[in-house]
Amino acid sequence: MKDQDNTHFGYQQVPIEEKAKKVAGVFHSVASKYDLMNDLMSLGTHRLWKRAAISMLGLRRGQTVLDIAGGTGDLSAKMLPLVGRDGLVVLSDINASMLNQGRDRMLNQGVTSNLVYAQVNGENLSFANNTFDRIVVGFGLRNMTHKDKALCAMYQALKPGGRLLVLEFSKPVLPGLDKVYDFYSFHVLPKIGQLVAKDADSYRYLAESIRKHPDQDTLLSMMNDAGFEDCDYQNLSGGIVSIHRGYKY
Amino acid sequence: MIKNLALAGLETAINTYLQLDPDTVARLPQLANKVIALCITDWHIQLFILPQKNTITLLSDYESEPDTKMQADLCSFINIAKHKGSTDSLFKNNLRIEGDAHTGEQLRDILSNMDIDWEEHLSKLTGDVVAHHVFQSFNSLANFAKRAKSRLCENITEYVQEEKRWSPGKKETDDFFYEIRDTRDAVERLEARLQCLEVGEQA
C-alpha cells in the first residue's frame, strides 16, 4: 500500500478509509461513559475550557450556531440561552451513539426548542453555504481524517461576518508540563479508562491522537489556508488545550 | 481561567441555592430570553445574568446590548440583598437601572421572595420527626442568640453611658443636637434680619 493512502490513527498507520470507522468504534465504545470520563480525566477542568470557548464565541440572540462533533451536547446546552428563543443551535456529530447520548441528555433536561440534531460528517457538511453565524468544534477536529477539508467546509457553511472556534487539545507550552502531561496521558489515563469505561485502548488512542494533532501555530496556518481571516488562538491550562478563532468576511 | 473558575463556582452555587426553592424556580421562566447586566462600579466588574427555564447562566462577556443594566457599588448591592430588595433600599443605595426597568424589577422580586423550607429538605434525609426536632432546637438556639445579643448590647451601653459615663446617653445627645439645631436656626434668622437692615440702610 502506498504511504499517501494511509493516515494516522493514534500512533498507528491505517488506510484512509479505515480511520473514520476506527474513530467511530472508539466513540461507540465510550459514549455511555463519555461525560463521566471527561470529568474524571480533566478533574472537571473541561467545563472551564468550554466556558472560555463560549465567551470567545461572542454569541448574540437570534443567531444560528453549528456545534460540530457536539457529542453529548455540553457546548450546545451552554449556547442555547445565549441565542435565545429566536436563535437556533444545530447539534451535530458523525457518531450516532454520541448524538443519541446528547439527545437523551437534552430531553432529560427539558430542552426541546431551538435545538436540532444532525448526524453529519464535519468534512462534508450537508448545509447550504453561508448558513451559520457561528461554528464551534469542541474536541472534534483531532479525530477528522482531512482537517484541511473540514476547515474549508466550515468556511463555506459560515455566513460572511461569521466566526469559527476550534477548542482542541494542543501542545503544552509551560516548561516541564509536557513530561507530567505525557506520564498522565500514557500511564494514568488508560487505567482510568479501563476502570470506568472498561476500555483502555480508546483512552490510549485519545492520548496518541492528541500528540498527532497539529500544534497551535500549525493549526493557525491551516485556518488561514482555509480562508479564515484575523485568526488567533488562546492557550488554556498551559497549552494543554487551545482555542483557535477565525473570521469569515 | 481564574475568572472562569470564579464565575462557574458562583453560577453553580446560585443554581444549587435556587433549586432549594421550587416556587422561585417556577417564576424564572418569566425572565427567559432576557439578559441582565450587573455592574459593580467600584470593582470594575461586569456580570451578565441569563435566566432560563430553571437555572441561570452567568457570563463575563456578552457582545450584544443587555435588556437591563443595573449599576451600583458592591456595598450597595450587598445592602439591597440584605434588605431583600425593598424599594426603599433601592433608592437609598444609589442603584442605577438602565433599559427595561420591569425586567430588573422582576429579578429583584423573584430573588427577594426566595423562601427556602430547610426543614422540608432536611426531612427528606432524616425523616419528619428528626427534622422537626432539629429545627425546633435550631430556632430556640437562634432566638436565644438573638436575645443574648440584644441583652449584651443593652448592658454594654448601660455600662459605658450610665455607670462609667464615658459617653453621653441617647437623650443627652438628642438634646445636644436639638440645641445645635435651634442655635443654627437662630443664627440664620439673625443673618436674614441683618441683611434686611443692610438693604433698608442702603435705600
Coordinates of C-alpha atoms in Angstrom, one line a residue:
Chain A
M1 CA 0.0 0.0 0.0
K2 CA 1.3 3.4 -0.9
D3 CA 2.2 5.7 2.0
Q4 CA -0.1 8.5 0.8
D5 CA -3.1 6.1 1.1
N6 CA -2.5 5.9 4.8
T7 CA -3.3 8.2 7.7
H8 CA -2.6 8.1 11.4
F9 CA -5.0 6.6 13.9
G10 CA -3.1 7.5 17.1
Y11 CA 0.4 6.2 16.5
Q12 CA -0.8 3.5 14.0
Q13 CA -0.9 4.0 10.3
V14 CA -4.2 2.9 8.8
P15 CA -5.8 3.1 5.4
I16 CA -7.5 6.5 5.0
E17 CA -11.0 4.9 4.5
E18 CA -10.4 2.9 7.7
K19 CA -9.8 5.8 10.1
A20 CA -13.4 7.1 10.3
K21 CA -14.6 3.6 11.1
K22 CA -12.0 3.2 13.8
V23 CA -12.7 6.6 15.3
A24 CA -16.4 5.7 15.2
G25 CA -15.6 2.4 17.0
V26 CA -13.8 4.4 19.8
F27 CA -16.8 6.7 20.3
H28 CA -19.4 3.9 20.2
S29 CA -17.5 2.2 22.9
V30 CA -17.1 5.2 25.2
A31 CA -20.4 7.1 24.5
S32 CA -22.3 6.0 27.6
K33 CA -19.5 7.0 30.0
Y34 CA -18.2 9.9 28.0
D35 CA -19.3 12.7 30.3
L36 CA -18.2 10.9 33.4
M37 CA -14.8 10.2 31.9
N38 CA -14.4 13.8 30.8
D39 CA -15.0 14.9 34.4
L40 CA -12.6 12.3 35.8
M41 CA -9.9 12.8 33.2
S42 CA -9.8 16.6 33.4
L43 CA -10.9 16.8 37.1
G44 CA -13.8 19.0 35.8
T45 CA -11.5 21.4 34.0
H46 CA -13.2 20.7 30.7
R47 CA -16.1 22.7 31.9
L48 CA -13.9 25.8 32.3
W49 CA -12.4 25.2 28.8
K50 CA -15.9 25.1 27.4
R51 CA -16.9 28.1 29.3
A52 CA -13.9 30.0 27.9
A53 CA -14.7 28.9 24.4
I54 CA -18.3 30.1 24.7
S55 CA -17.2 33.5 25.9
M56 CA -14.8 33.8 22.9
L57 CA -17.6 32.8 20.5
G58 CA -19.5 36.1 21.1
L59 CA -23.0 34.8 20.6
R60 CA -26.0 37.1 20.3
R61 CA -29.7 36.5 20.5
G62 CA -31.2 35.2 17.2
Q63 CA -28.0 33.7 15.8
T64 CA -27.7 30.3 14.2
V65 CA -24.9 28.1 15.5
L66 CA -23.5 24.8 14.3
D67 CA -21.9 22.6 17.0
I68 CA -19.7 20.1 15.1
A69 CA -18.7 16.9 16.9
G70 CA -21.1 18.2 19.6
G71 CA -21.4 14.7 21.1
T72 CA -23.2 14.8 24.4
G73 CA -24.2 18.4 23.9
D74 CA -22.2 20.2 26.5
L75 CA -21.4 23.2 24.3
S76 CA -24.9 23.2 22.8
A77 CA -26.5 23.4 26.2
K78 CA -24.4 26.4 27.1
M79 CA -25.1 28.1 23.8
L80 CA -28.9 27.8 23.9
P81 CA -29.6 30.5 26.4
L82 CA -27.3 32.9 24.5
V83 CA -29.1 32.6 21.2
G84 CA -32.4 32.8 22.9
R85 CA -35.8 31.8 21.6
D86 CA -35.2 33.4 18.2
G87 CA -31.9 31.6 17.7
L88 CA -31.1 28.1 16.7
V89 CA -28.4 25.6 17.7
V90 CA -27.6 22.6 15.4
L91 CA -26.0 19.8 17.5
S92 CA -24.2 17.6 15.0
D93 CA -21.9 14.6 15.3
I94 CA -20.8 11.9 12.9
N95 CA -21.4 9.3 15.5
A96 CA -24.9 8.1 16.2
S97 CA -24.2 6.8 19.7
M98 CA -22.8 10.1 20.8
L99 CA -25.7 12.0 19.2
N100 CA -28.2 9.8 20.9
Q101 CA -26.5 10.4 24.2
G102 CA -26.7 14.1 23.5
R103 CA -30.4 13.9 22.5
D104 CA -31.3 11.9 25.6
R105 CA -29.5 14.3 27.8
M106 CA -31.1 17.3 26.4
L107 CA -34.6 15.7 26.6
N108 CA -33.9 14.8 30.2
Q109 CA -33.1 18.5 30.9
G110 CA -36.3 19.5 29.2
V111 CA -34.6 21.2 26.3
T112 CA -36.8 20.7 23.3
S113 CA -36.9 24.0 21.4
N114 CA -34.4 26.0 19.3
L115 CA -32.2 22.9 19.1
V116 CA -32.0 20.4 16.2
Y117 CA -29.9 17.3 15.8
A118 CA -27.9 16.3 12.7
Q119 CA -25.7 13.3 12.0
V120 CA -23.2 14.8 9.7
N121 CA -19.5 14.4 8.8
G122 CA -17.6 17.5 9.7
E123 CA -15.6 17.1 6.4
N124 CA -18.7 17.2 4.2
L125 CA -21.2 19.5 5.8
S126 CA -24.6 19.0 4.3
F127 CA -25.7 22.6 4.8
A128 CA -26.1 25.4 2.3
N129 CA -23.3 27.9 2.0
N130 CA -23.5 30.9 4.3
T131 CA -25.9 29.3 6.8
F132 CA -24.4 29.8 10.2
D133 CA -23.4 32.8 12.2
R134 CA -21.0 30.8 14.4
I135 CA -19.5 27.4 14.1
V136 CA -17.8 25.6 17.0
V137 CA -15.8 22.4 17.1
G138 CA -15.1 21.1 20.6
F139 CA -12.6 18.3 20.8
G140 CA -13.6 17.0 17.4
L141 CA -11.2 18.3 14.8
R142 CA -8.5 16.0 16.1
N143 CA -10.5 12.9 15.0
M144 CA -11.1 14.1 11.5
T145 CA -9.1 12.5 8.7
H146 CA -8.8 15.5 6.4
K147 CA -8.7 18.5 8.8
D148 CA -7.9 20.9 5.9
K149 CA -11.0 19.7 4.1
A150 CA -13.1 20.1 7.2
L151 CA -11.9 23.6 7.8
C152 CA -12.8 24.5 4.2
A153 CA -16.3 23.0 4.7
M154 CA -16.8 25.1 7.8
Y155 CA -15.7 28.2 6.0
Q156 CA -18.3 27.5 3.3
A157 CA -21.0 27.0 5.8
L158 CA -20.3 30.2 7.7
K159 CA -22.1 33.4 6.8
P160 CA -19.9 36.4 6.0
G161 CA -19.1 38.1 9.3
G162 CA -19.3 34.7 11.0
R163 CA -16.8 33.2 13.4
L164 CA -15.3 29.7 13.8
L165 CA -14.0 28.5 17.1
V166 CA -11.9 25.3 17.5
L167 CA -11.5 24.1 21.0
E168 CA -8.9 21.3 20.9
F169 CA -6.1 19.6 22.8
S170 CA -2.8 21.1 21.9
K171 CA 0.9 21.3 22.8
P172 CA 1.8 22.3 26.4
V173 CA 3.9 25.4 26.4
L174 CA 4.8 25.6 30.1
P175 CA 8.3 24.4 30.9
G176 CA 8.2 20.9 32.4
L177 CA 4.5 20.4 31.9
D178 CA 4.9 18.2 28.9
K179 CA 6.7 15.4 30.9
V180 CA 4.0 15.4 33.6
Y181 CA 1.3 15.5 30.9
D182 CA 2.9 12.6 29.0
F183 CA 3.1 10.5 32.1
Y184 CA -0.5 11.2 32.9
S185 CA -1.7 10.6 29.4
F186 CA 0.1 7.3 28.8
H187 CA 0.1 5.8 32.2
V188 CA -2.8 7.2 34.2
L189 CA -5.5 7.9 31.5
P190 CA -5.7 4.3 30.1
K191 CA -6.0 3.0 33.6
I192 CA -8.9 5.3 34.4
G193 CA -10.5 4.3 31.0
Q194 CA -10.1 0.6 32.0
L195 CA -11.6 1.1 35.4
V196 CA -14.6 3.3 34.4
A197 CA -15.4 2.7 30.8
K198 CA -13.8 -0.8 30.6
D199 CA -11.8 0.4 27.6
A200 CA -8.2 1.3 28.0
D201 CA -7.5 1.2 24.2
S202 CA -9.9 4.1 23.4
Y203 CA -8.2 6.3 26.0
R204 CA -4.8 5.3 24.7
Y205 CA -6.0 6.4 21.3
L206 CA -7.1 9.7 22.9
A207 CA -3.6 10.3 24.2
E208 CA -1.9 9.3 20.9
S209 CA -4.3 11.3 18.8
I210 CA -3.6 14.5 20.9
R211 CA 0.2 14.0 20.1
K212 CA -0.5 13.6 16.4
H213 CA -2.8 16.7 16.3
P214 CA -1.2 19.9 14.8
D215 CA 0.3 22.3 17.3
Q216 CA -1.1 25.8 17.9
D217 CA 0.8 27.5 15.1
T218 CA 0.3 24.8 12.6
L219 CA -3.5 24.8 13.2
L220 CA -3.4 28.6 12.9
S221 CA -1.8 28.4 9.5
M222 CA -4.3 25.7 8.4
M223 CA -7.1 28.0 9.3
N224 CA -5.5 30.8 7.3
D225 CA -5.1 28.5 4.4
A226 CA -8.8 27.5 4.6
G227 CA -9.7 31.2 4.1
F228 CA -10.3 32.4 7.6
E229 CA -9.1 35.9 8.5
D230 CA -7.8 37.6 11.7
C231 CA -7.1 34.1 13.1
D232 CA -5.7 33.9 16.6
Y233 CA -5.5 31.4 19.5
Q234 CA -5.5 31.3 23.2
N235 CA -3.8 28.7 25.3
L236 CA -5.6 27.3 28.3
S237 CA -4.1 25.2 31.1
G238 CA -0.5 25.9 29.9
G239 CA -1.3 24.9 26.3
I240 CA -2.9 21.5 27.1
V241 CA -5.9 23.0 25.3
S242 CA -6.1 25.9 22.9
I243 CA -8.9 27.8 21.4
H244 CA -8.4 28.9 17.8
R245 CA -10.6 31.6 16.4
G246 CA -11.1 32.7 12.8
Y247 CA -13.4 35.0 11.0
K248 CA -15.1 34.9 7.5
Y249 CA -15.6 38.4 6.0
Chain B
M1 CA -9.1 30.8 33.7
I2 CA -9.4 32.2 37.2
K3 CA -12.3 34.5 36.1
N4 CA -14.0 31.5 34.5
L5 CA -13.4 29.4 37.6
A6 CA -14.9 32.0 39.9
L7 CA -17.9 32.5 37.6
A8 CA -18.5 28.8 37.2
G9 CA -18.4 28.4 41.0
L10 CA -20.8 31.3 41.6
E11 CA -23.2 30.0 38.9
T12 CA -23.2 26.5 40.4
A13 CA -23.8 28.0 43.9
I14 CA -26.7 30.2 42.8
N15 CA -28.3 27.4 40.8
T16 CA -28.0 25.0 43.7
Y17 CA -29.5 27.6 46.0
L18 CA -32.3 28.3 43.6
Q19 CA -33.2 24.6 43.3
L20 CA -33.9 24.6 47.0
D21 CA -37.0 26.8 46.4
P22 CA -39.3 25.3 43.8
D23 CA -41.6 28.4 43.9
T24 CA -38.7 30.7 42.8
V25 CA -37.6 28.2 40.1
A26 CA -41.2 28.2 38.8
R27 CA -41.0 32.0 38.3
L28 CA -37.7 32.0 36.4
P29 CA -39.3 31.4 33.0
Q30 CA -40.8 34.9 33.3
L31 CA -37.3 36.2 32.7
A32 CA -36.3 33.7 30.0
N33 CA -34.7 35.2 26.9
K34 CA -33.7 38.3 28.9
V35 CA -30.1 39.5 29.5
I36 CA -29.4 41.4 32.7
A37 CA -26.1 43.2 33.2
L38 CA -24.8 43.8 36.8
C39 CA -22.0 46.4 37.0
I40 CA -20.2 46.6 40.3
T41 CA -18.7 50.0 39.8
D42 CA -16.0 50.2 42.5
W43 CA -14.6 46.8 41.5
H44 CA -15.0 47.4 37.8
I45 CA -16.7 44.1 37.4
Q46 CA -19.5 43.4 34.9
L47 CA -21.6 40.2 35.0
F48 CA -24.3 39.2 32.7
I49 CA -27.2 37.1 34.0
L50 CA -29.2 35.0 31.6
P51 CA -32.2 33.3 33.3
Q52 CA -33.5 30.2 31.7
K53 CA -36.3 27.7 32.5
N54 CA -35.0 26.5 35.9
T55 CA -31.4 27.8 36.1
I56 CA -29.4 30.9 35.4
T57 CA -26.3 31.3 33.4
L58 CA -23.6 33.8 34.3
L59 CA -21.3 35.3 31.7
S60 CA -18.4 37.7 31.9
D61 CA -18.8 38.9 28.3
Y62 CA -21.8 39.5 26.2
E63 CA -21.3 41.2 22.8
S64 CA -24.9 42.5 22.5
E65 CA -26.9 45.1 24.5
P66 CA -28.4 43.7 27.6
D67 CA -32.1 44.3 28.3
T68 CA -31.4 45.8 31.7
K69 CA -28.3 47.2 33.2
M70 CA -28.0 47.6 37.0
Q71 CA -25.1 49.7 38.3
A72 CA -24.1 50.3 41.9
D73 CA -21.0 49.7 44.1
L74 CA -20.5 46.5 45.9
C75 CA -21.7 47.8 49.3
S76 CA -25.0 49.0 47.7
F77 CA -25.6 45.6 46.1
I78 CA -24.9 43.9 49.5
N79 CA -27.3 46.3 51.3
I80 CA -30.0 45.7 48.7
A81 CA -29.6 42.0 49.1
K82 CA -29.6 42.3 52.9
H83 CA -32.9 44.2 52.8
K84 CA -34.3 41.7 50.3
G85 CA -34.5 44.3 47.6
S86 CA -37.1 46.6 49.3
T87 CA -38.0 49.6 47.2
D88 CA -36.6 51.9 50.0
S89 CA -33.2 50.1 49.8
L90 CA -33.1 50.6 46.0
F91 CA -33.4 54.3 46.4
K92 CA -31.1 54.7 49.4
N93 CA -28.3 52.7 47.8
N94 CA -27.8 54.7 44.5
L95 CA -28.8 51.8 42.3
R96 CA -28.9 53.0 38.7
I97 CA -31.1 51.0 36.3
E98 CA -30.9 51.4 32.6
G99 CA -33.0 49.8 29.9
D100 CA -36.0 47.7 30.7
A101 CA -36.7 48.5 34.4
H102 CA -39.5 46.0 34.5
T103 CA -37.0 43.1 33.9
G104 CA -34.8 44.4 36.7
E105 CA -37.9 44.7 39.0
Q106 CA -38.9 41.1 38.2
L107 CA -35.4 39.8 39.0
R108 CA -35.4 41.7 42.3
D109 CA -38.9 40.5 43.1
I110 CA -38.0 36.8 42.4
L111 CA -34.8 36.9 44.4
S112 CA -36.3 38.8 47.3
N113 CA -39.2 36.4 47.6
M114 CA -37.0 33.4 48.0
D115 CA -38.0 31.3 50.9
I116 CA -36.3 28.0 51.4
D117 CA -38.0 25.4 53.5
W118 CA -34.9 24.0 55.1
E119 CA -37.0 21.7 57.4
E120 CA -38.6 20.1 54.4
H121 CA -35.3 19.5 52.7
L122 CA -33.8 18.0 55.9
S123 CA -36.8 15.8 56.4
K124 CA -36.0 14.1 53.1
L125 CA -32.8 12.9 54.6
T126 CA -33.7 12.3 58.2
G127 CA -37.5 11.9 58.3
D128 CA -40.1 14.3 59.5
V129 CA -39.7 13.8 63.3
V130 CA -36.0 14.3 63.4
A131 CA -36.1 17.3 61.1
H132 CA -38.8 18.9 63.2
H133 CA -36.8 18.4 66.4
V134 CA -33.6 19.7 64.8
F135 CA -35.4 22.8 63.5
Q136 CA -37.1 23.4 66.9
S137 CA -33.8 23.2 68.6
F138 CA -32.2 25.4 65.9
N139 CA -35.0 28.0 66.2
S140 CA -34.6 28.0 70.0
L141 CA -30.9 28.5 69.7
A142 CA -31.3 31.3 67.2
N143 CA -33.8 33.0 69.4
F144 CA -31.6 32.6 72.4
A145 CA -28.6 34.1 70.4
K146 CA -30.8 37.0 69.3
R147 CA -31.9 37.7 72.9
A148 CA -28.4 37.3 74.2
K149 CA -27.0 39.7 71.6
S150 CA -29.6 42.3 72.4
R151 CA -29.1 42.0 76.2
L152 CA -25.3 42.2 75.7
C153 CA -25.7 45.4 73.7
E154 CA -28.0 46.9 76.3
N155 CA -25.6 46.0 79.1
I156 CA -22.6 47.4 77.3
T157 CA -24.5 50.7 76.6
E158 CA -25.6 51.0 80.2
Y159 CA -22.1 50.3 81.5
V160 CA -20.4 52.9 79.1
Q161 CA -23.1 55.6 79.4
E162 CA -24.6 55.2 82.9
E163 CA -22.0 53.6 85.1
K164 CA -18.7 54.9 83.7
R165 CA -20.2 57.9 81.9
W166 CA -17.6 57.5 79.1
S167 CA -20.1 58.7 76.6
P168 CA -23.4 60.7 76.8
G169 CA -26.7 58.9 76.7
K170 CA -29.1 58.9 73.9
K171 CA -31.3 61.6 75.5
E172 CA -28.4 63.8 76.2
T173 CA -27.1 63.5 72.6
D174 CA -30.6 64.2 71.2
D175 CA -30.9 67.3 73.5
F176 CA -27.5 68.4 72.3
F177 CA -28.5 68.1 68.7
Y178 CA -31.8 69.9 69.2
E179 CA -29.8 72.8 70.8
I180 CA -27.4 72.9 67.8
R181 CA -30.4 72.9 65.5
D182 CA -32.1 75.8 67.5
T183 CA -28.8 77.8 67.5
R184 CA -28.4 77.3 63.8
D185 CA -31.9 78.4 63.1
A186 CA -31.5 81.4 65.4
V187 CA -28.2 82.4 63.6
E188 CA -29.9 82.0 60.2
R189 CA -32.8 84.3 61.4
L190 CA -30.4 86.8 62.7
E191 CA -28.4 86.8 59.4
A192 CA -31.7 87.3 57.5
R193 CA -32.6 90.2 59.8
L194 CA -29.2 91.8 59.4
Q195 CA -29.5 91.6 55.6
C196 CA -32.9 93.3 55.8
L197 CA -31.4 96.1 57.9
E198 CA -28.5 96.5 55.4
V199 CA -30.9 96.8 52.5
G200 CA -33.0 99.4 54.4
E201 CA -29.9 101.4 55.3
Q202 CA -28.7 101.5 51.6
A203 CA -32.2 102.6 50.5

